[in-house]
Short mmCIF file of C-alpha atoms and ligand atoms in Angstrom, two decimals:
data_model
loop_
_atom_site.label_atom_id
_atom_site.label_comp_id
_atom_site.label_asym_id
_atom_site.label_seq_id
_atom_site.Cartn_x
_atom_site.Cartn_y
_atom_site.Cartn_z
CA MET A 301 93.82 21.82 103.01
CA SER A 302 90.89 20.95 105.28
CA ARG A 303 91.11 21.96 108.94
CA ASP A 304 94.02 19.62 109.42
CA LEU A 305 95.81 17.26 107.08
CA PRO A 306 93.28 14.91 105.50
CA ALA A 307 93.67 11.42 106.98
CA ASP A 308 94.94 9.80 103.80
CA GLU A 309 97.57 12.51 103.25
CA PHE A 310 98.63 12.26 106.88
CA ARG A 311 98.95 8.48 106.61
CA SER A 312 101.10 8.63 103.52
CA ALA A 313 103.31 11.42 104.93
CA MET A 314 103.69 9.42 108.12
CA HIS A 315 104.86 6.46 106.06
CA ARG A 316 107.39 8.68 104.36
CA VAL A 317 108.53 9.98 107.73
CA ALA A 318 108.94 6.38 108.92
CA ASP A 319 111.12 5.72 105.88
CA LEU A 320 113.15 8.89 106.46
CA VAL A 321 113.83 7.97 110.07
CA ALA A 322 114.63 4.33 109.27
CA ASP A 323 116.97 5.36 106.42
CA TYR A 324 118.62 7.93 108.65
CA LEU A 325 119.27 5.43 111.42
CA GLU A 326 120.49 2.82 108.98
CA GLY A 327 122.94 5.15 107.26
CA VAL A 328 123.95 7.52 110.03
CA GLY A 329 127.27 5.74 110.65
CA ASP A 330 128.40 6.47 107.07
CA ARG A 331 128.29 10.23 107.58
CA PRO A 332 130.87 12.37 109.35
CA VAL A 333 129.65 12.88 112.93
CA LEU A 334 130.09 16.65 112.68
CA PRO A 335 128.55 18.46 109.69
CA ALA A 336 130.71 20.58 107.43
CA VAL A 337 128.63 23.66 108.09
CA LYS A 338 129.67 27.16 109.10
CA PRO A 339 127.73 29.33 111.55
CA GLY A 340 124.89 31.12 109.74
CA GLU A 341 124.92 28.84 106.67
CA VAL A 342 121.66 27.08 107.50
CA ARG A 343 119.97 30.35 108.37
CA SER A 344 121.06 31.79 105.05
CA VAL A 345 119.15 29.19 103.03
CA LEU A 346 115.98 29.49 105.09
CA PRO A 347 113.54 32.11 103.77
CA ALA A 348 113.27 35.16 105.99
CA ALA A 349 109.46 35.19 105.70
CA PRO A 350 107.11 32.28 106.39
CA PRO A 351 104.97 31.02 103.49
CA GLU A 352 101.55 32.65 103.16
CA ALA A 353 100.11 29.77 101.15
CA PRO A 354 100.16 26.10 102.19
CA GLU A 355 103.07 24.11 100.91
CA PRO A 356 102.94 20.42 99.95
CA LEU A 357 104.27 18.12 102.62
CA ASP A 358 106.55 16.39 100.16
CA THR A 359 108.27 19.70 99.44
CA ILE A 360 108.74 20.33 103.14
CA LEU A 361 110.13 16.85 103.67
CA ASP A 362 112.44 17.29 100.68
CA ASP A 363 113.77 20.44 102.34
CA TYR A 364 114.18 18.53 105.59
CA LEU A 365 116.37 16.05 103.70
CA ARG A 366 118.31 18.75 101.91
CA VAL A 367 118.76 21.43 104.58
CA ILE A 368 118.19 19.96 108.00
CA GLU A 369 119.45 16.39 108.15
CA PRO A 370 122.91 17.00 106.64
CA ASN A 371 123.53 20.02 108.82
CA LEU A 372 123.19 18.35 112.17
CA THR A 373 125.68 16.83 114.55
CA HIS A 374 124.69 13.18 114.56
CA TRP A 375 124.00 12.12 118.13
CA ASN A 376 122.77 8.75 116.89
CA HIS A 377 126.11 8.11 115.14
CA PRO A 378 128.19 5.21 116.51
CA GLY A 379 131.24 7.50 116.49
CA PHE A 380 129.54 10.11 118.65
CA LEU A 381 131.68 9.76 121.76
CA ALA A 382 131.45 13.29 123.14
CA TYR A 383 129.73 14.67 126.28
CA PHE A 384 127.50 11.81 127.37
CA ALA A 385 126.73 9.93 124.18
CA ILE A 386 123.07 8.97 123.91
CA THR A 387 120.74 6.99 121.68
CA GLY A 388 117.12 7.50 120.78
CA SER A 389 116.53 3.78 120.27
CA GLY A 390 113.91 2.33 117.93
CA PRO A 391 111.39 1.54 120.70
CA GLY A 392 111.96 4.98 122.22
CA ILE A 393 111.37 6.72 118.88
CA LEU A 394 108.15 4.76 118.44
CA GLY A 395 106.99 5.78 121.90
CA GLU A 396 107.83 9.41 121.18
CA THR A 397 105.89 9.23 117.93
CA LEU A 398 102.83 7.77 119.61
CA ALA A 399 103.01 10.45 122.30
CA ALA A 400 103.07 13.13 119.59
CA GLY A 401 99.99 11.58 118.02
CA LEU A 402 98.09 11.55 121.29
CA ASN A 403 99.28 14.99 122.36
CA VAL A 404 97.90 14.57 125.87
CA ASN A 405 98.82 16.99 128.60
CA ALA A 406 99.19 15.00 131.81
CA MET A 407 98.88 17.91 134.21
CA LEU A 408 95.95 16.28 136.03
CA TRP A 409 94.87 12.67 136.35
CA ARG A 410 91.65 13.69 134.62
CA THR A 411 93.48 15.13 131.65
CA SER A 412 95.45 11.92 131.17
CA PRO A 413 94.50 8.95 133.36
CA ALA A 414 96.75 6.45 131.55
CA GLY A 415 99.49 9.07 131.20
CA THR A 416 99.51 9.65 134.95
CA GLU A 417 99.32 6.03 136.01
CA LEU A 418 101.82 4.81 133.43
CA GLU A 419 104.28 7.46 134.64
CA GLU A 420 103.86 6.29 138.22
CA ARG A 421 104.28 2.66 137.24
CA VAL A 422 107.29 3.21 134.99
CA CYS A 423 109.04 5.28 137.66
CA ALA A 424 108.39 2.47 140.14
CA TRP A 425 109.81 -0.02 137.61
CA LEU A 426 113.02 1.94 137.21
CA ALA A 427 113.35 2.32 141.00
CA ARG A 428 113.11 -1.45 141.26
CA MET A 429 115.59 -1.93 138.45
CA MET A 430 118.03 0.38 140.27
CA ASP A 431 117.41 -1.32 143.59
CA LEU A 432 116.09 1.85 145.20
CA PRO A 433 113.76 1.67 148.22
CA ALA A 434 110.10 1.00 147.48
CA ASP A 435 109.10 4.26 149.16
CA PHE A 436 111.01 6.41 146.62
CA ARG A 437 108.40 8.17 144.53
CA GLY A 438 109.32 9.22 141.02
CA HIS A 439 108.02 11.55 138.38
CA ILE A 440 109.40 12.63 135.04
CA ASN A 441 110.83 16.01 134.11
CA ASP A 442 112.46 17.20 130.92
CA THR A 443 116.07 17.36 132.12
CA ALA A 444 118.27 16.76 135.15
CA SER A 445 118.60 20.53 135.41
CA SER A 446 114.85 20.74 136.12
CA SER A 447 114.86 17.65 138.34
CA SER A 448 117.66 19.04 140.53
CA LEU A 449 115.97 22.43 140.69
CA VAL A 450 112.72 20.84 141.86
CA ALA A 451 114.55 18.66 144.40
CA LEU A 452 116.46 21.61 145.82
CA ALA A 453 113.29 23.67 146.04
CA ALA A 454 111.88 20.88 148.22
CA ALA A 455 115.07 21.02 150.32
CA ARG A 456 114.54 24.74 150.75
CA HIS A 457 110.92 24.18 151.72
CA ARG A 458 112.02 21.88 154.54
CA LEU A 459 113.92 24.72 156.22
CA PRO A 460 112.08 26.81 158.83
CA VAL A 461 112.14 29.97 156.71
CA ASP A 462 108.90 29.65 154.71
CA VAL A 463 110.32 30.93 151.45
CA ARG A 464 107.28 29.67 149.60
CA VAL A 465 105.05 32.31 151.18
CA ARG A 466 107.44 34.98 152.30
CA GLY A 467 110.19 34.87 149.69
CA LEU A 468 113.82 35.62 150.46
CA SER A 469 114.24 39.27 149.66
CA GLY A 470 113.81 41.99 152.27
CA ARG A 471 114.16 39.54 155.16
CA PRO A 472 117.29 40.36 157.16
CA GLU A 473 116.35 37.72 159.73
CA VAL A 474 116.89 34.90 157.17
CA PRO A 475 120.50 33.70 157.13
CA PRO A 476 122.19 32.88 153.82
CA LEU A 477 121.19 29.37 152.71
CA THR A 478 124.15 27.27 151.56
CA LEU A 479 124.52 24.43 149.11
CA TYR A 480 127.42 21.96 148.87
CA ALA A 481 128.64 20.04 145.84
CA SER A 482 132.04 18.86 144.70
CA ASP A 483 134.29 20.80 142.37
CA GLN A 484 133.29 18.15 139.79
CA ALA A 485 129.50 18.63 140.16
CA HIS A 486 127.49 19.70 137.13
CA SER A 487 126.84 23.38 136.45
CA SER A 488 123.10 22.77 136.74
CA ILE A 489 123.59 22.77 140.52
CA ASP A 490 124.90 26.34 140.44
CA LYS A 491 122.01 27.26 138.17
CA SER A 492 119.58 25.88 140.74
CA ALA A 493 121.21 28.12 143.35
CA ILE A 494 120.76 31.08 141.02
CA VAL A 495 117.09 30.32 140.37
CA LEU A 496 116.27 29.51 144.00
CA GLY A 497 117.69 32.81 145.21
CA LEU A 498 120.61 31.32 147.15
CA GLY A 499 123.17 33.05 145.00
CA GLN A 500 126.23 31.51 143.44
CA GLU A 501 128.46 32.70 146.28
CA ASN A 502 126.54 30.39 148.62
CA VAL A 503 127.42 27.28 146.62
CA ARG A 504 130.41 25.63 148.26
CA ARG A 505 132.42 23.73 145.67
CA ILE A 506 134.12 21.10 147.81
CA GLU A 507 137.54 19.82 146.81
CA THR A 508 137.95 16.30 145.46
CA ASP A 509 140.58 13.62 146.01
CA ASP A 510 142.94 12.12 143.44
CA GLU A 511 140.06 10.14 141.98
CA PHE A 512 137.77 13.18 141.73
CA ARG A 513 135.50 12.18 144.66
CA MET A 514 134.22 14.75 147.10
CA SER A 515 136.41 15.09 150.19
CA VAL A 516 134.25 14.37 153.24
CA PRO A 517 136.62 16.12 155.68
CA ALA A 518 136.49 19.24 153.48
CA LEU A 519 132.69 18.99 153.31
CA THR A 520 132.50 18.65 157.09
CA ARG A 521 134.70 21.69 157.58
CA ALA A 522 132.61 23.74 155.14
CA ILE A 523 129.32 22.88 156.84
CA GLU A 524 130.75 23.52 160.30
CA ARG A 525 132.19 26.85 159.24
CA ASP A 526 128.93 27.99 157.70
CA ARG A 527 126.97 27.00 160.78
CA ALA A 528 129.47 28.71 163.08
CA GLU A 529 129.22 31.88 161.00
CA GLY A 530 125.41 31.93 161.10
CA ARG A 531 124.57 30.53 157.67
CA LEU A 532 121.99 27.79 157.17
CA PRO A 533 123.21 24.69 155.28
CA MET A 534 120.39 23.59 152.99
CA ALA A 535 121.55 20.64 150.91
CA VAL A 536 124.48 18.57 149.78
CA VAL A 537 124.54 17.33 146.20
CA ALA A 538 126.50 14.09 145.86
CA THR A 539 127.28 13.14 142.28
CA VAL A 540 127.24 9.52 141.19
CA GLY A 541 128.94 9.65 137.81
CA THR A 542 130.41 13.14 137.50
CA THR A 543 130.29 14.84 134.15
CA SER A 544 134.03 14.93 133.49
CA THR A 545 135.31 11.62 134.86
CA THR A 546 132.20 9.69 136.05
CA SER A 547 133.66 9.57 139.56
CA VAL A 548 131.35 8.61 142.41
CA ASP A 549 131.20 10.70 145.56
CA PRO A 550 131.34 8.76 148.86
CA VAL A 551 127.59 8.78 149.41
CA PRO A 552 127.46 6.74 152.68
CA GLU A 553 129.77 9.16 154.49
CA ILE A 554 128.00 12.15 152.97
CA ALA A 555 124.64 10.68 154.04
CA ASP A 556 125.96 10.28 157.61
CA LEU A 557 127.00 13.91 157.61
CA CYS A 558 123.67 15.06 156.21
CA ALA A 559 121.86 13.08 158.90
CA ARG A 560 124.09 14.58 161.59
CA PHE A 561 123.46 18.16 160.49
CA GLY A 562 119.87 17.74 159.27
CA VAL A 563 120.85 18.68 155.72
CA TRP A 564 119.03 17.44 152.60
CA LEU A 565 120.94 14.91 150.46
CA HIS A 566 120.36 15.15 146.72
CA VAL A 567 122.08 12.54 144.54
CA ASP A 568 122.82 13.54 140.97
CA ALA A 569 122.98 10.22 139.13
CA ALA A 570 121.88 11.76 135.83
CA TYR A 571 124.34 9.65 133.83
CA ALA A 572 125.52 6.71 135.94
CA GLY A 573 122.17 6.00 137.58
CA SER A 574 121.21 3.94 134.53
CA ALA A 575 124.13 1.58 135.25
CA ALA A 576 122.56 0.82 138.64
CA ILE A 577 120.30 -1.65 136.84
CA CYS A 578 123.38 -3.96 136.75
CA PRO A 579 124.07 -5.29 140.26
CA GLU A 580 127.84 -4.98 139.81
CA TYR A 581 127.54 -1.25 138.99
CA ARG A 582 124.87 -0.66 141.63
CA ALA A 583 127.50 -1.95 144.06
CA LEU A 584 129.68 1.04 143.09
CA MET A 585 126.96 3.37 144.38
CA PRO A 586 126.43 2.39 148.01
CA GLY A 587 124.28 4.79 149.97
CA ILE A 588 122.18 6.21 147.12
CA GLU A 589 119.19 4.60 148.81
CA ARG A 590 119.70 7.09 151.67
CA ALA A 591 119.11 10.15 149.47
CA ASP A 592 116.26 12.55 150.08
CA SER A 593 116.11 12.99 146.32
CA LEU A 594 117.82 11.42 143.33
CA VAL A 595 117.87 12.20 139.64
CA VAL A 596 118.55 9.76 136.80
CA ASN A 597 118.23 10.53 133.09
CA PRO A 598 117.02 7.68 130.87
CA HIS A 599 117.71 10.07 127.98
CA LYS A 600 121.40 9.80 128.79
CA TRP A 601 122.11 6.10 129.05
CA LEU A 602 118.84 4.21 128.89
CA PHE A 603 118.27 4.64 125.17
CA THR A 604 115.23 6.90 125.56
CA PRO A 605 114.99 9.92 123.25
CA VAL A 606 115.62 13.34 124.77
CA ASP A 607 113.94 14.42 126.99
CA CYS A 608 113.35 12.13 129.97
CA SER A 609 114.68 12.75 133.48
CA LEU A 610 113.32 10.95 136.54
CA LEU A 611 113.31 12.60 139.93
CA TYR A 612 112.81 10.38 142.96
CA VAL A 613 111.97 11.78 146.38
CA ARG A 614 111.66 10.04 149.69
CA ASP A 615 108.96 12.39 151.00
CA PRO A 616 106.45 13.16 148.23
CA ALA A 617 104.20 15.01 150.69
CA LEU A 618 106.98 17.53 151.24
CA LEU A 619 107.50 17.96 147.50
CA LYS A 620 103.78 18.49 147.08
CA ALA A 621 103.76 21.00 149.94
CA ALA A 622 106.55 22.90 148.18
CA PHE A 623 104.74 23.11 144.85
CA SER A 624 101.04 22.31 144.92
CA LEU A 625 98.90 25.29 144.04
CA VAL A 626 95.44 24.49 142.70
CA PRO A 627 93.39 27.25 141.13
CA GLU A 628 89.67 26.67 140.92
CA TYR A 629 89.73 25.89 137.21
CA LEU A 630 92.04 22.94 137.82
CA ARG A 631 90.05 21.33 140.63
CA THR A 632 88.50 17.93 139.91
CA ALA A 633 86.08 15.72 141.80
CA GLU A 634 88.67 12.97 142.20
CA ASP A 635 91.53 15.16 143.52
CA SER A 636 91.69 13.34 146.87
CA GLU A 637 91.99 9.90 145.25
CA VAL A 638 94.48 10.49 142.46
CA THR A 639 97.91 11.85 141.63
CA ASN A 640 97.83 15.12 139.76
CA LEU A 641 101.34 15.41 138.37
CA MET A 642 101.21 19.22 138.27
CA ASP A 643 101.49 19.12 142.09
CA TYR A 644 105.11 17.90 142.00
CA GLY A 645 106.96 20.66 140.25
CA PHE A 646 106.82 24.16 138.77
CA GLN A 647 105.38 23.14 135.40
CA LEU A 648 101.69 22.76 134.78
CA GLY A 649 101.72 21.20 131.32
CA ARG A 650 103.72 18.05 130.76
CA ARG A 651 104.52 15.80 127.85
CA PHE A 652 103.65 12.11 127.90
CA ARG A 653 107.25 11.01 128.43
CA SER A 654 106.58 7.75 130.22
CA LEU A 655 105.28 6.15 127.02
CA LYS A 656 108.71 6.05 125.37
CA LEU A 657 110.44 4.80 128.52
CA TRP A 658 107.78 2.10 128.90
CA MET A 659 108.40 1.00 125.33
CA VAL A 660 112.17 0.97 125.82
CA ILE A 661 112.02 -1.10 129.01
CA ARG A 662 109.55 -3.57 127.52
CA ALA A 663 111.15 -3.92 124.11
CA PHE A 664 114.69 -4.46 125.42
CA GLY A 665 113.74 -6.10 128.69
CA VAL A 666 115.76 -5.31 131.78
CA GLU A 667 118.29 -8.01 130.85
CA GLY A 668 118.68 -6.51 127.38
CA LEU A 669 119.32 -3.07 128.86
CA ARG A 670 121.88 -4.51 131.28
CA GLU A 671 123.68 -6.24 128.41
CA ARG A 672 124.04 -3.01 126.48
CA ILE A 673 125.32 -1.06 129.47
CA ARG A 674 127.80 -3.83 130.25
CA GLU A 675 129.01 -3.80 126.67
CA HIS A 676 129.65 -0.05 126.81
CA CYS A 677 131.59 -0.40 130.05
CA ALA A 678 133.62 -3.28 128.59
CA LEU A 679 134.52 -1.18 125.54
CA ALA A 680 135.61 1.65 127.84
CA ARG A 681 137.79 -0.76 129.83
CA ASP A 682 139.40 -2.02 126.58
CA LEU A 683 140.19 1.50 125.48
CA ALA A 684 141.55 2.34 128.94
CA ALA A 685 143.81 -0.72 128.78
CA TRP A 686 145.21 0.31 125.37
CA ILE A 687 145.89 3.81 126.68
CA ALA A 688 147.55 2.52 129.84
CA ALA A 689 149.80 0.23 127.79
CA ASP A 690 150.95 2.96 125.38
CA PRO A 691 153.80 5.13 126.64
CA ARG A 692 152.66 8.02 124.39
CA PHE A 693 149.47 8.44 126.40
CA GLU A 694 148.21 8.38 129.96
CA LEU A 695 144.86 7.81 131.62
CA ALA A 696 143.71 10.92 133.43
CA ALA A 697 141.13 9.29 135.71
CA PRO A 698 139.83 5.87 136.74
CA VAL A 699 137.18 4.33 134.48
CA PRO A 700 134.31 3.05 136.64
CA PHE A 701 131.67 3.15 133.86
CA SER A 702 131.81 3.99 130.15
CA ALA A 703 133.80 7.22 129.91
CA VAL A 704 137.56 7.42 129.47
CA CYS A 705 139.67 10.51 130.16
CA PHE A 706 143.17 10.55 128.75
CA ARG A 707 145.89 12.76 127.35
CA ALA A 708 149.06 12.58 125.31
CA ARG A 709 152.24 12.76 127.36
CA VAL A 710 154.40 15.44 125.80
CA GLU A 711 157.00 17.66 127.41
CA GLU A 712 156.37 20.89 125.58
CA ASP A 713 153.08 22.75 126.11
CA PRO A 714 150.99 19.60 126.74
CA ASP A 715 147.69 21.50 126.94
CA ARG A 716 148.13 23.01 123.49
CA PHE A 717 149.28 19.67 122.06
CA ASN A 718 146.24 17.84 123.43
CA GLU A 719 143.93 20.55 122.21
CA ARG A 720 145.36 20.18 118.71
CA LEU A 721 145.17 16.41 118.99
CA LEU A 722 141.46 16.60 119.76
CA ALA A 723 140.81 19.00 116.88
CA ARG A 724 142.66 16.72 114.47
CA VAL A 725 140.84 13.57 115.57
CA ASN A 726 137.47 15.31 115.32
CA ALA A 727 138.28 16.76 111.88
CA ALA A 728 138.80 13.25 110.47
CA GLY A 729 135.04 12.61 110.44
CA PRO A 730 134.27 9.17 111.86
CA VAL A 731 134.37 10.15 115.54
CA PHE A 732 133.56 13.09 117.76
CA LEU A 733 135.18 13.43 121.20
CA SER A 734 134.94 16.26 123.72
CA HIS A 735 137.34 17.52 126.35
CA THR A 736 137.55 18.62 129.93
CA VAL A 737 140.12 20.11 132.28
CA LEU A 738 141.23 17.96 135.21
CA LYS A 739 143.35 19.43 137.99
CA GLY A 740 144.23 22.22 135.60
CA ARG A 741 145.27 19.98 132.70
CA TYR A 742 143.57 19.74 129.30
CA THR A 743 142.12 16.23 128.89
CA LEU A 744 140.43 14.32 126.06
CA ARG A 745 137.28 12.48 126.91
CA VAL A 746 135.59 9.48 125.25
CA ALA A 747 132.06 8.66 126.41
CA ILE A 748 130.53 5.44 125.12
CA GLY A 749 126.75 5.36 125.32
CA ASN A 750 125.44 4.77 121.85
CA LEU A 751 123.63 1.56 120.91
CA ARG A 752 125.42 1.43 117.57
CA THR A 753 128.94 1.80 118.96
CA GLU A 754 130.85 -1.45 118.56
CA ARG A 755 134.40 -2.57 119.21
CA GLY A 756 135.39 -1.67 115.62
CA HIS A 757 134.47 1.97 116.23
CA ILE A 758 136.62 2.14 119.34
CA GLU A 759 139.50 0.46 117.49
CA GLN A 760 139.10 3.01 114.71
CA LEU A 761 139.12 5.83 117.26
CA TRP A 762 142.32 4.51 118.82
CA GLU A 763 143.96 4.28 115.42
CA LEU A 764 142.92 7.87 114.61
CA VAL A 765 144.31 9.11 117.91
CA GLY A 766 147.63 7.35 117.31
CA ARG A 767 147.87 8.69 113.75
CA ALA A 768 147.02 12.26 114.80
CA TYR A 769 149.63 12.05 117.55
CA GLU A 770 152.35 11.00 115.11
CA GLU A 771 151.37 13.69 112.60
CA LEU A 772 151.50 16.42 115.23
CA ARG A 773 154.85 15.19 116.55
CA GLY A 774 156.18 15.25 113.01
CA GLU A 775 155.14 18.86 112.33
N1 PLP B 411 124.13 16.11 136.02
C1 PLP B 411 125.18 15.50 135.44
C2 PLP B 411 126.10 14.64 136.27
C3 PLP B 411 125.39 15.66 134.07
O1 PLP B 411 126.45 15.07 133.48
C4 PLP B 411 124.50 16.45 133.32
C5 PLP B 411 124.70 16.63 131.87
O2 PLP B 411 125.53 16.06 131.25
C6 PLP B 411 123.44 17.07 133.99
C7 PLP B 411 123.29 16.88 135.33
C8 PLP B 411 122.46 17.95 133.25
O3 PLP B 411 121.65 17.19 132.45
P1 PLP B 411 120.42 17.78 131.64
O4 PLP B 411 120.95 18.15 130.30
O5 PLP B 411 119.43 16.68 131.59
O6 PLP B 411 119.92 18.96 132.39
#
């Protein structure tokens, strides 16, 4: 081989890769969602030592087809209804491919002028689509876990304790900093508290009401108690679309409370934020425009391949003050005129993620994206109606968006029965669901978010659930 793949070999391999991806996407629905593979099986067919001599690309791609593709859980499968189902759509895959070809690192404007300015523009587009204030400034991270960490570091920087310079350890004069989120908030919030040095015991998990929304009276009491006992409330995380049930915390009341106590408001809209592009779903999220920071993941429900998480902040100067650190070798002549994306987080290097989101938004159009989100929510409502009408089952939570939580009603050991029900449905092949525990009870969860999921798949799922129920009752 020359220094890199010769151009003609690269071109023909790229054509083969295009065929592999297109064939995969075309046929993915015919496979079982979960592979029939045991732990360690893939490892056992991979050679322990890397090849010393170059191998032909066709051989490597043959192995990809033989060993890799069949041994994956198929996230692009229309029956993938677990966690938050996602799709790397065609336009998104093309954008990702182009970004790989360019391989730019958009740490500075100089290192990627179009990468920087496209990111700024695309973030402004999505803010507009979500009806967020024009002064929200966005940038792209890999995941919501990173976005929330960065946002909460900015919240910490706003406190009069100068952690950036002085750290937290060995400072008895600094009170414990506290963080508030509902008992339904995502675990990434606790991880942020771990990384930021707050400690897990300073995360207050606030109780939720019957519909899994944060209790504002309980939040008020928690903040007041912490203040009275000498702790320093740092931030409240309100979730818009919680991971288990997609419930929406009462953001307007939480925003009032944050304003009253001078506490940062971070909104975790990682999943449901995408639905805000539809006015009727945006109306379910009043108050998000009052956030100090907000995260939304186009890689969850805006058909953009993993990874792509947008963090919006109201005060970019504060975020920059929390993170900007410019060594001499990264200074450029135009620093005062441009955005250098490295200034807005802990990472220096960054992938060109805006390209795929730009392609998705343009190729579907905002109306096309709205249509797909509406279709997912309509399918979820249909499923919820079937469950509600069937005396064998019950809905476990309201269905504001595209996820449905339900369980079988049985007298004897319902948790064990529902666990077995889930295992049986998943073992059938055409669908994959996940579970959660709500108010102490085992619950099945269907999340609709895949572009290929149609009504027929949801009907098939419902049939499988009914059949598995009858089989288990008969055993
Ligand atoms: N926030 C919410 C509400 C989530 O549901 C999830 C993941 O499902 C996350 C944050 C974490 O997302 P990521 O995997 O992008 O870190």
